[in-house]
Amino acid sequence: MARVAVVGAGFGGLAAAARLVRLGHDVVVLDAAAVTGGACSRLEQDGHRWDAGPTYTLLPAVLRDLFRKSGRPLEKELDLVQLEVLREHRFADGTSLALPGGSRGAQVRAADALSPGLGEQWASYVASYTETWELLRTDLLERRWSPDVGRPETARMLASRTSLRRAARRGLRDRRLRLVAAHPYDVDGHDLSGVPAWAGVVAHLEQRFGTWTTPHGMAVVTELLAARLAERGADVRLRTPVTDVVVRGGRAVAVASADGEVDADVVVCAIDPRRLPALAPYVAASQPAMPPVVSHLGLEGELPPLAHHETVLHGDPLLVVRVQPPGSAPDGGAAWTVLARGRGAEDPVRALAERGLHVRPHVVTRLDLSPRASAERWGGSPLGVRWDGRATQRQRLGPRTPVPGVLATGAHAAAGPGLAFVGLASALVAQEVPAV
Ligand SMILES: Cc1cc2nc3c(=O)[nH]c(=O)nc-3n(C[C@H](O)[C@H](O)[C@H](O)COP(=O)(O)OP(=O)(O)OC[C@H]3O[C@@H](n4cnc5c(N)ncnc54)[C@H](O)[C@@H]3O)c2cc1C
């Protein structure tokens, strides 16, 4: 049995810890905050509730695998429901596209309704990622990438200089469809010319597997994982910032924390490695992707109608409105979260009004987070590393790091965006800890 110190109790740290405890390891989890969950947690104010970060996930199989391999199956504890429409895109020319998830046929019909012929254009773009997904899944996401074991096609794909901007231009003549393809990376603040073409696989995953949420918000996921850790006797220490990894004799032997040194055979870094001096030099060449401006709104009265969980208003600023699940506001009210990037993003409510969504008179409470405030709150960006060309993939740490005895997971180690990829990164970490 190894003694494992997990640094960070966001989704990445909790997912790794839950697997490791189940494998029989002695696990201590340390987090600087007063609650677990990191960005996958709940915010409350004046009777309103918001998911602080994630409101849905890709690849439900990742959560199902995590729950099964760390105790009880997910179905026993959590209702994971598919969102019929991924999001509604509203374009500057006044047209809109409500793009369904989990169905090629439904996507074709929706894109054809935008303009006849666009269905086929979108479907063949998405289909071009079928092989990409198989290569990524088997060579990079479900096992540690190694050029000795991975297929040459995967190595070529990872080494390709083609950017997502170029791939979308090539595959999609319609400008609006290019915005749809770019959306997951635009909203996370990446410059598309620095994002490798293979990262466009997200469109394939959304079409094939859909996006999923829970009726009570995504924070339930980390709450259940924390409860599972408590049940299995893991030592979870909150309000305990970790300041470094202690390396002796060329190997990690402990973490330095506000509680003093905590001994460990293996350290799992589930935070931004820039925060730990022993790891920081190895990630000096990359930068974090900064969160958007986030405005959590508590609303009442007659609101502008939003038919879907997520509405994207393309333009500058880019605005994303997420409607929180029923029950997130007192009777007759609603809870929305607005993400904003670009010109005028500092005041998302004003930016919404400029696009015809007048909510200011309906705001009864409001919780705003600047990008800097978000990064401070979670001790780094929950969006991980900013894409800056194909080298970014190599510059990320994880699951192994150059420091013997230190593994890495979380958004900064994950190959793609969001909980699904972080969940996969945590599964890799669990594979790397020596068996009992
Ligand atoms: C606004 C927003 C919306 C998002 N929406 C979605 C979505 O809809 N779907 C989706 O899949 N993903 C979404 N994401 C991404 C998702 O939040 C992340 O992928 C995920 O939460 C990352 O988890 P993590 O554990 O790596 O990091 P975090 O959630 O950032 O957790 C890091 C944890 O480490 C702790 N910590 C930091 N430094 C230290 C230290 N020195 N010592 C001890 N503890 C420390 C922090 O307190 C925190 O608890 C969104 C993110 C944001 C910001």
Coordinates of C-alpha atoms and ligand atoms in Angstrom, one line a residue:
M1 CA 0.0 0.0 0.0
A2 CA 1.4 3.4 -0.9
R3 CA 0.8 6.5 1.1
V4 CA -0.4 9.1 -1.4
A5 CA -0.8 12.8 -0.8
V6 CA -3.2 14.4 -3.3
V7 CA -2.8 18.2 -3.6
G8 CA -6.1 19.9 -4.5
A9 CA -9.6 18.6 -3.9
G10 CA -11.2 19.9 -7.1
F11 CA -12.8 17.3 -9.4
G12 CA -9.3 16.1 -10.6
G13 CA -8.0 15.5 -7.1
L14 CA -11.2 14.0 -5.8
A15 CA -11.5 11.6 -8.8
A16 CA -7.9 10.4 -8.4
A17 CA -8.2 10.1 -4.6
A18 CA -11.5 8.1 -4.8
R19 CA -9.9 5.6 -7.2
L20 CA -6.7 5.3 -5.1
V21 CA -8.6 4.7 -1.8
R22 CA -10.6 2.0 -3.5
L23 CA -7.3 0.4 -4.7
G24 CA -6.3 0.1 -1.1
H25 CA -3.9 3.1 -0.8
D26 CA -3.6 5.3 2.2
V27 CA -4.8 8.7 0.9
V28 CA -4.5 12.2 2.3
V29 CA -6.1 15.0 0.3
L30 CA -5.1 18.6 1.0
D31 CA -6.9 21.7 -0.2
A32 CA -6.4 25.3 0.5
A33 CA -10.2 26.1 0.4
A34 CA -12.8 25.6 3.1
V35 CA -14.8 23.3 0.9
T36 CA -14.1 20.5 -1.6
G37 CA -14.9 20.6 -5.3
G38 CA -12.8 23.5 -6.6
A39 CA -14.6 25.0 -9.6
C40 CA -17.1 22.1 -9.6
S41 CA -18.8 23.4 -6.5
R42 CA -21.9 25.4 -5.6
L43 CA -22.3 29.1 -4.9
E44 CA -25.2 30.4 -2.9
Q45 CA -26.5 33.9 -2.3
D46 CA -29.8 35.3 -1.2
G47 CA -31.7 32.0 -1.7
H48 CA -30.1 31.5 -5.2
R49 CA -27.8 28.7 -6.2
W50 CA -25.4 28.4 -9.1
D51 CA -22.9 25.8 -10.3
A52 CA -19.7 27.8 -9.9
G53 CA -18.1 26.2 -13.0
P54 CA -19.3 23.1 -14.9
T55 CA -23.0 22.8 -15.7
Y56 CA -22.7 19.7 -17.9
T57 CA -20.1 17.2 -19.0
L58 CA -19.0 15.4 -22.1
L59 CA -18.4 11.6 -22.1
P60 CA -20.7 10.3 -19.4
A61 CA -18.8 7.0 -19.5
V62 CA -15.9 8.7 -17.8
L63 CA -18.1 9.5 -14.7
R64 CA -19.7 6.1 -14.8
D65 CA -16.3 4.4 -14.8
L66 CA -15.1 6.6 -12.0
F67 CA -18.1 5.8 -9.8
R68 CA -17.9 2.1 -10.5
K69 CA -14.2 1.9 -9.9
S70 CA -14.4 3.9 -6.6
G71 CA -17.3 2.1 -5.0
R72 CA -21.0 2.1 -6.0
P73 CA -22.2 2.5 -9.6
L74 CA -23.3 6.0 -10.6
E75 CA -26.9 5.1 -11.2
K76 CA -27.3 4.2 -7.5
E77 CA -26.4 7.8 -6.4
L78 CA -26.9 10.2 -9.3
D79 CA -29.3 10.9 -12.1
L80 CA -27.3 11.8 -15.1
V81 CA -29.5 13.2 -17.8
Q82 CA -28.7 14.0 -21.4
L83 CA -29.3 17.5 -22.7
E84 CA -31.4 17.3 -25.8
V85 CA -29.9 20.5 -27.2
L86 CA -26.2 21.2 -26.6
R87 CA -26.6 24.9 -26.9
E88 CA -28.3 27.5 -29.0
H89 CA -26.0 29.6 -31.1
R90 CA -27.2 33.1 -31.9
F91 CA -25.2 34.8 -34.7
A92 CA -24.5 38.4 -35.4
D93 CA -26.6 38.3 -38.6
G94 CA -29.7 37.4 -36.5
T95 CA -29.9 33.7 -37.4
S96 CA -29.6 31.0 -34.8
L97 CA -28.9 27.3 -34.5
A98 CA -30.1 25.1 -31.7
L99 CA -27.6 22.2 -32.1
P100 CA -28.8 18.9 -30.6
G101 CA -26.4 16.4 -29.0
G102 CA -26.0 12.7 -29.3
S103 CA -27.4 12.4 -32.8
R104 CA -25.9 12.9 -36.3
G105 CA -29.4 13.0 -37.9
A106 CA -30.7 15.6 -35.5
Q107 CA -27.6 17.8 -36.1
V108 CA -28.0 17.5 -39.9
R109 CA -31.7 18.6 -39.6
A110 CA -30.8 21.5 -37.4
A111 CA -28.0 22.8 -39.6
D112 CA -30.1 22.4 -42.7
A113 CA -32.7 24.6 -41.0
L114 CA -30.1 27.3 -40.7
S115 CA -29.4 27.0 -44.4
P116 CA -30.2 24.1 -46.7
G117 CA -27.0 22.0 -47.4
L118 CA -25.3 23.0 -44.1
G119 CA -26.3 19.7 -42.5
E120 CA -24.1 17.7 -44.8
Q121 CA -21.2 20.2 -44.4
W122 CA -21.4 19.9 -40.6
A123 CA -21.8 16.1 -40.6
S124 CA -18.8 15.5 -42.8
Y125 CA -16.7 17.9 -40.7
V126 CA -17.7 16.0 -37.6
A127 CA -17.1 12.6 -39.2
S128 CA -13.6 13.7 -40.1
Y129 CA -12.9 13.3 -36.3
T130 CA -14.0 9.7 -36.0
E131 CA -10.5 8.2 -36.4
T132 CA -9.0 11.1 -34.3
W133 CA -11.1 10.0 -31.4
E134 CA -10.0 6.3 -31.6
L135 CA -6.4 7.3 -31.8
L136 CA -6.6 9.7 -28.9
R137 CA -8.7 7.4 -26.7
T138 CA -6.5 4.4 -27.0
D139 CA -3.1 6.0 -27.2
L140 CA -3.3 9.2 -25.1
L141 CA -6.4 9.2 -22.9
E142 CA -6.8 5.6 -21.7
R143 CA -3.1 4.9 -21.3
R144 CA -0.1 7.0 -20.8
W145 CA 1.2 8.3 -24.1
S146 CA 4.5 6.6 -25.1
P147 CA 6.0 6.9 -28.6
D148 CA 7.2 3.3 -28.2
V149 CA 3.7 1.9 -27.7
G150 CA 1.5 4.5 -29.4
R151 CA 0.6 4.1 -33.0
P152 CA 2.6 6.0 -35.6
E153 CA -0.7 7.6 -36.8
T154 CA -1.2 9.0 -33.3
A155 CA 2.4 10.3 -33.2
R156 CA 1.9 12.0 -36.6
M157 CA -1.4 13.5 -35.5
L158 CA 0.1 15.0 -32.3
A159 CA 3.1 16.3 -34.3
S160 CA 0.9 17.9 -36.9
R161 CA 1.2 21.7 -37.3
T162 CA -2.4 22.0 -38.6
S163 CA -4.4 24.2 -36.3
L164 CA -8.1 24.0 -35.5
R165 CA -8.5 27.3 -37.2
R166 CA -7.1 25.8 -40.4
A167 CA -9.0 22.5 -40.1
A168 CA -12.3 24.4 -39.6
R169 CA -11.6 26.7 -42.5
R170 CA -10.9 23.7 -44.7
G171 CA -13.9 21.6 -43.6
L172 CA -16.5 24.3 -43.1
R173 CA -17.3 26.9 -45.8
D174 CA -20.0 28.5 -43.7
R175 CA -18.7 31.1 -41.2
R176 CA -21.4 30.4 -38.7
L177 CA -20.5 26.7 -38.6
R178 CA -16.9 27.7 -38.0
L179 CA -18.0 29.6 -35.0
V180 CA -19.8 26.5 -33.8
A181 CA -16.7 24.3 -34.2
A182 CA -14.5 26.9 -32.5
H183 CA -16.9 27.6 -29.6
P184 CA -15.4 25.3 -26.9
Y185 CA -12.0 26.8 -27.4
D186 CA -13.2 30.4 -27.9
V187 CA -15.1 30.4 -24.6
D188 CA -12.1 29.0 -22.8
G189 CA -10.0 31.8 -24.1
H190 CA -7.7 30.0 -26.6
D191 CA -6.4 31.5 -29.8
L192 CA -7.6 29.0 -32.4
S193 CA -4.4 29.3 -34.4
G194 CA -2.6 27.8 -31.3
V195 CA -5.1 24.9 -30.8
P196 CA -4.1 21.8 -32.7
A197 CA -6.6 20.4 -35.2
W198 CA -7.1 17.2 -33.3
A199 CA -8.6 19.1 -30.4
G200 CA -11.7 19.7 -32.6
V201 CA -12.6 16.2 -31.6
V202 CA -15.0 17.8 -29.1
A203 CA -17.5 18.3 -31.9
H204 CA -17.4 14.6 -32.6
L205 CA -17.9 13.7 -28.9
E206 CA -20.8 16.1 -28.6
Q207 CA -22.5 14.6 -31.6
R208 CA -21.8 11.0 -30.7
F209 CA -22.3 10.9 -27.0
G210 CA -24.1 14.2 -26.2
T211 CA -23.7 16.4 -23.1
W212 CA -25.0 15.4 -19.7
T213 CA -26.0 17.1 -16.5
T214 CA -27.8 16.3 -13.3
P215 CA -31.2 17.7 -12.1
H216 CA -29.5 19.4 -9.2
G217 CA -26.4 20.8 -10.8
M218 CA -23.0 19.3 -11.4
A219 CA -21.6 20.2 -8.0
V220 CA -23.4 17.0 -6.8
V221 CA -20.7 15.0 -8.5
T222 CA -17.9 16.4 -6.3
E223 CA -20.1 16.3 -3.2
L224 CA -20.7 12.6 -3.8
L225 CA -17.0 11.9 -4.3
A226 CA -16.1 13.8 -1.1
A227 CA -18.8 11.7 0.8
R228 CA -17.3 8.6 -0.7
L229 CA -13.8 9.5 0.5
A230 CA -15.1 10.2 4.0
E231 CA -16.9 6.9 4.1
R232 CA -13.7 5.1 3.1
G233 CA -11.6 6.8 5.7
A234 CA -9.5 9.0 3.5
D235 CA -8.0 12.0 5.3
V236 CA -9.3 15.1 3.7
R237 CA -7.7 18.3 5.1
L238 CA -9.4 21.6 4.2
R239 CA -7.9 25.1 4.7
T240 CA -4.5 23.4 4.2
P241 CA -2.6 25.1 1.4
V242 CA 0.3 23.1 0.1
T243 CA 3.4 25.2 -0.6
D244 CA 5.7 22.7 -2.2
V245 CA 6.7 19.1 -2.8
V246 CA 9.5 18.0 -0.5
V247 CA 12.2 16.2 -2.5
R248 CA 15.0 14.2 -0.8
G249 CA 17.5 11.9 -2.4
G250 CA 16.0 12.8 -5.8
R251 CA 12.5 11.7 -5.0
A252 CA 9.3 13.2 -3.5
V253 CA 9.0 12.2 0.1
A254 CA 6.4 14.6 1.4
V255 CA 4.4 17.8 0.8
A256 CA 5.0 21.0 2.7
S257 CA 1.7 22.4 3.9
A258 CA 0.2 24.8 6.4
D259 CA 0.0 21.7 8.6
G260 CA 3.8 21.1 8.3
E261 CA 5.2 18.3 6.3
V262 CA 2.9 15.4 5.3
D263 CA 4.9 12.3 4.4
A264 CA 4.0 10.5 1.2
D265 CA 5.4 7.8 -1.1
V266 CA 3.6 9.4 -4.0
V267 CA 2.4 12.9 -4.5
V268 CA -0.5 13.7 -6.9
C269 CA -0.5 17.3 -8.0
A270 CA -4.1 18.2 -8.9
I271 CA -3.5 21.9 -9.0
D272 CA -1.6 24.3 -11.3
P273 CA 2.0 23.0 -11.0
R274 CA 3.2 26.6 -11.3
R275 CA 2.1 26.9 -7.7
L276 CA 4.6 24.3 -6.5
P277 CA 8.3 25.4 -6.8
A278 CA 9.5 21.8 -7.3
L279 CA 7.4 21.5 -10.5
A280 CA 7.2 25.1 -11.7
P281 CA 10.4 25.1 -13.7
Y282 CA 9.0 22.2 -15.9
V283 CA 6.0 24.2 -16.9
A284 CA 7.7 27.6 -17.4
A285 CA 7.2 27.5 -21.2
S286 CA 3.4 27.4 -21.0
Q287 CA 0.7 29.7 -19.7
P288 CA -2.7 29.1 -18.0
A289 CA -5.9 29.6 -20.0
M290 CA -7.6 32.4 -18.0
P291 CA -11.3 32.0 -17.0
P292 CA -13.9 34.3 -18.6
V293 CA -15.7 37.0 -16.7
V294 CA -18.4 35.2 -14.8
S295 CA -21.6 36.8 -13.5
H296 CA -24.0 34.7 -11.5
L297 CA -27.4 36.3 -11.6
G298 CA -30.5 35.8 -9.4
L299 CA -33.5 37.0 -11.3
E300 CA -37.2 37.5 -10.9
G301 CA -40.1 38.6 -13.1
E302 CA -40.8 38.2 -16.8
L303 CA -37.4 37.2 -18.3
P304 CA -36.4 37.2 -21.9
P305 CA -37.2 33.6 -23.0
L306 CA -34.3 31.2 -23.3
A307 CA -35.3 27.8 -24.5
H308 CA -32.2 25.9 -23.8
H309 CA -29.7 25.2 -21.0
E310 CA -27.0 27.2 -22.8
T311 CA -27.3 30.1 -25.3
V312 CA -24.2 31.5 -27.0
L313 CA -24.3 35.0 -28.3
H314 CA -21.5 35.2 -30.9
G315 CA -19.7 38.5 -31.4
D316 CA -17.4 40.7 -29.3
P317 CA -17.9 40.1 -26.5
L318 CA -18.7 36.5 -26.7
L319 CA -21.5 35.8 -24.2
V320 CA -22.7 32.5 -22.9
V321 CA -25.9 32.3 -20.8
R322 CA -26.5 29.2 -18.8
V323 CA -29.8 28.6 -17.1
Q324 CA -29.3 26.8 -13.7
P325 CA -31.6 23.9 -13.0
P326 CA -35.1 24.3 -11.6
G327 CA -35.1 24.8 -7.8
S328 CA -32.0 27.1 -8.0
A329 CA -34.0 30.2 -7.2
P330 CA -36.9 31.0 -4.8
D331 CA -40.4 30.4 -6.3
G332 CA -41.0 32.5 -9.4
G333 CA -37.3 33.3 -9.8
A334 CA -34.4 32.0 -11.9
A335 CA -30.7 31.6 -11.6
W336 CA -28.5 32.3 -14.6
T337 CA -24.8 32.3 -15.1
V338 CA -23.3 34.5 -17.8
L339 CA -19.8 33.9 -19.1
A340 CA -18.2 36.8 -21.1
R341 CA -15.0 37.3 -23.1
G342 CA -13.9 40.3 -25.1
R343 CA -14.8 44.0 -25.5
G344 CA -17.2 45.1 -22.7
A345 CA -17.0 41.8 -20.9
E346 CA -16.5 43.5 -17.6
D347 CA -20.2 44.1 -17.3
P348 CA -22.0 41.0 -18.7
V349 CA -25.4 42.5 -17.8
R350 CA -24.8 45.5 -19.9
A351 CA -23.3 43.4 -22.7
L352 CA -26.5 41.2 -22.7
A353 CA -28.7 44.4 -23.0
E354 CA -26.7 45.4 -26.0
R355 CA -27.7 42.1 -27.6
G356 CA -31.4 42.6 -26.7
L357 CA -31.5 40.5 -23.5
H358 CA -32.6 43.1 -21.0
V359 CA -32.3 41.5 -17.6
R360 CA -31.0 44.4 -15.4
P361 CA -34.5 45.3 -14.0
H362 CA -34.9 41.6 -13.0
V363 CA -31.7 41.2 -11.1
V364 CA -32.3 40.6 -7.4
T365 CA -28.9 39.4 -6.5
R366 CA -25.6 39.1 -8.4
L367 CA -22.2 37.5 -7.8
D368 CA -19.5 38.6 -10.2
L369 CA -16.1 37.0 -10.6
S370 CA -13.3 38.6 -12.7
P371 CA -10.8 36.2 -14.4
R372 CA -8.3 37.1 -11.7
A373 CA -10.8 36.6 -8.9
S374 CA -11.6 33.1 -10.2
A375 CA -8.0 32.1 -10.5
E376 CA -7.3 33.4 -6.9
R377 CA -10.4 31.6 -5.6
W378 CA -9.3 28.2 -7.0
G379 CA -5.5 28.7 -6.7
G380 CA -5.0 28.7 -10.4
S381 CA -7.2 28.4 -13.5
P382 CA -9.7 25.5 -13.7
L383 CA -9.3 25.8 -17.5
G384 CA -5.8 24.4 -17.4
V385 CA -3.1 25.2 -20.0
R386 CA -3.5 27.7 -22.8
W387 CA -3.0 26.1 -26.2
D388 CA 0.0 27.7 -27.9
G389 CA 0.7 25.3 -30.7
R390 CA 1.4 21.6 -30.9
A391 CA 4.2 21.8 -28.3
T392 CA 1.7 22.6 -25.6
Q393 CA 0.7 18.9 -25.4
R394 CA 4.3 17.9 -24.6
Q395 CA 4.8 20.8 -22.1
R396 CA 1.9 19.6 -20.0
L397 CA 2.8 17.5 -17.0
G398 CA 1.0 14.2 -16.4
P399 CA 0.4 11.5 -15.6
R400 CA 4.1 11.3 -14.8
T401 CA 6.2 14.4 -14.0
P402 CA 10.0 14.8 -14.2
V403 CA 10.1 14.6 -10.4
P404 CA 10.2 11.0 -9.3
G405 CA 7.3 10.2 -7.0
V406 CA 5.1 13.0 -8.3
L407 CA 2.2 12.4 -10.6
A408 CA -0.2 15.1 -12.1
T409 CA -3.8 15.3 -12.9
G410 CA -6.5 18.0 -13.1
A411 CA -7.1 20.6 -15.7
H412 CA -3.4 21.4 -16.1
A413 CA -2.6 17.8 -16.9
A414 CA -5.6 17.0 -19.1
A415 CA -5.4 16.7 -22.8
G416 CA -8.8 18.4 -23.4
P417 CA -11.3 20.6 -21.8
G418 CA -13.6 20.0 -18.8
L419 CA -14.5 17.3 -16.4
A420 CA -14.4 14.5 -19.0
F421 CA -10.8 14.9 -19.9
V422 CA -9.9 15.7 -16.2
G423 CA -11.6 12.4 -15.3
L424 CA -9.5 10.5 -17.8
A425 CA -6.3 12.1 -16.5
S426 CA -7.2 11.1 -13.0
A427 CA -7.8 7.5 -14.1
L428 CA -4.3 7.5 -15.7
V429 CA -2.8 8.7 -12.4
A430 CA -4.5 5.9 -10.5
Q431 CA -2.9 3.4 -13.0
E432 CA 0.5 4.8 -12.3
V433 CA 0.6 4.4 -8.5
P434 CA 2.3 1.1 -7.7
A435 CA -0.1 -1.7 -7.0
V436 CA -0.7 -2.7 -3.4
Ligands
LIG1 C1 -16.7 29.4 -15.6 C2 -16.3 27.9 -15.9 C3 -17.3 27.1 -16.5 C4 -16.9 25.8 -16.8 N1 -17.9 25.0 -17.4 C5 -17.6 23.7 -17.6 C6 -18.6 22.8 -18.1 O1 -19.8 23.2 -18.3 N2 -18.3 21.5 -18.3 C7 -17.1 21.0 -18.0 O2 -16.8 19.8 -18.2 N3 -16.1 21.8 -17.5 C8 -16.3 23.1 -17.3 N4 -15.4 23.9 -16.7 C9 -14.1 23.4 -16.5 C10 -14.0 22.6 -15.1 O3 -14.4 23.5 -14.1 C11 -12.6 22.1 -14.9 O4 -12.3 21.2 -15.9 C12 -12.5 21.3 -13.6 O5 -13.3 21.9 -12.5 C13 -11.0 21.3 -13.2 O6 -10.9 20.6 -12.0 P1 -9.5 20.6 -11.2 O7 -9.6 19.7 -10.1 O8 -8.4 20.4 -12.2 O9 -9.3 22.1 -10.8 P2 -10.1 23.1 -9.8 O10 -11.5 22.9 -9.9 O11 -9.6 24.4 -10.1 O12 -9.6 22.7 -8.3 C14 -8.4 23.0 -7.8 C15 -8.4 22.8 -6.3 O13 -7.1 22.9 -5.8 C16 -7.1 23.7 -4.6 N5 -5.8 24.3 -4.5 C17 -5.2 25.2 -5.4 N6 -4.0 25.5 -5.0 C18 -3.8 24.8 -3.9 C19 -2.7 24.6 -3.0 N7 -1.5 25.3 -3.2 N8 -2.8 23.8 -1.9 C20 -3.9 23.1 -1.7 N9 -5.0 23.2 -2.5 C21 -4.9 24.0 -3.6 C22 -8.2 24.7 -4.9 O14 -8.7 25.2 -3.7 C23 -9.3 23.8 -5.6 O15 -10.1 23.2 -4.7 C24 -15.7 25.3 -16.5 C25 -14.7 26.1 -15.8 C26 -15.1 27.4 -15.6 C27 -14.1 28.3 -14.9

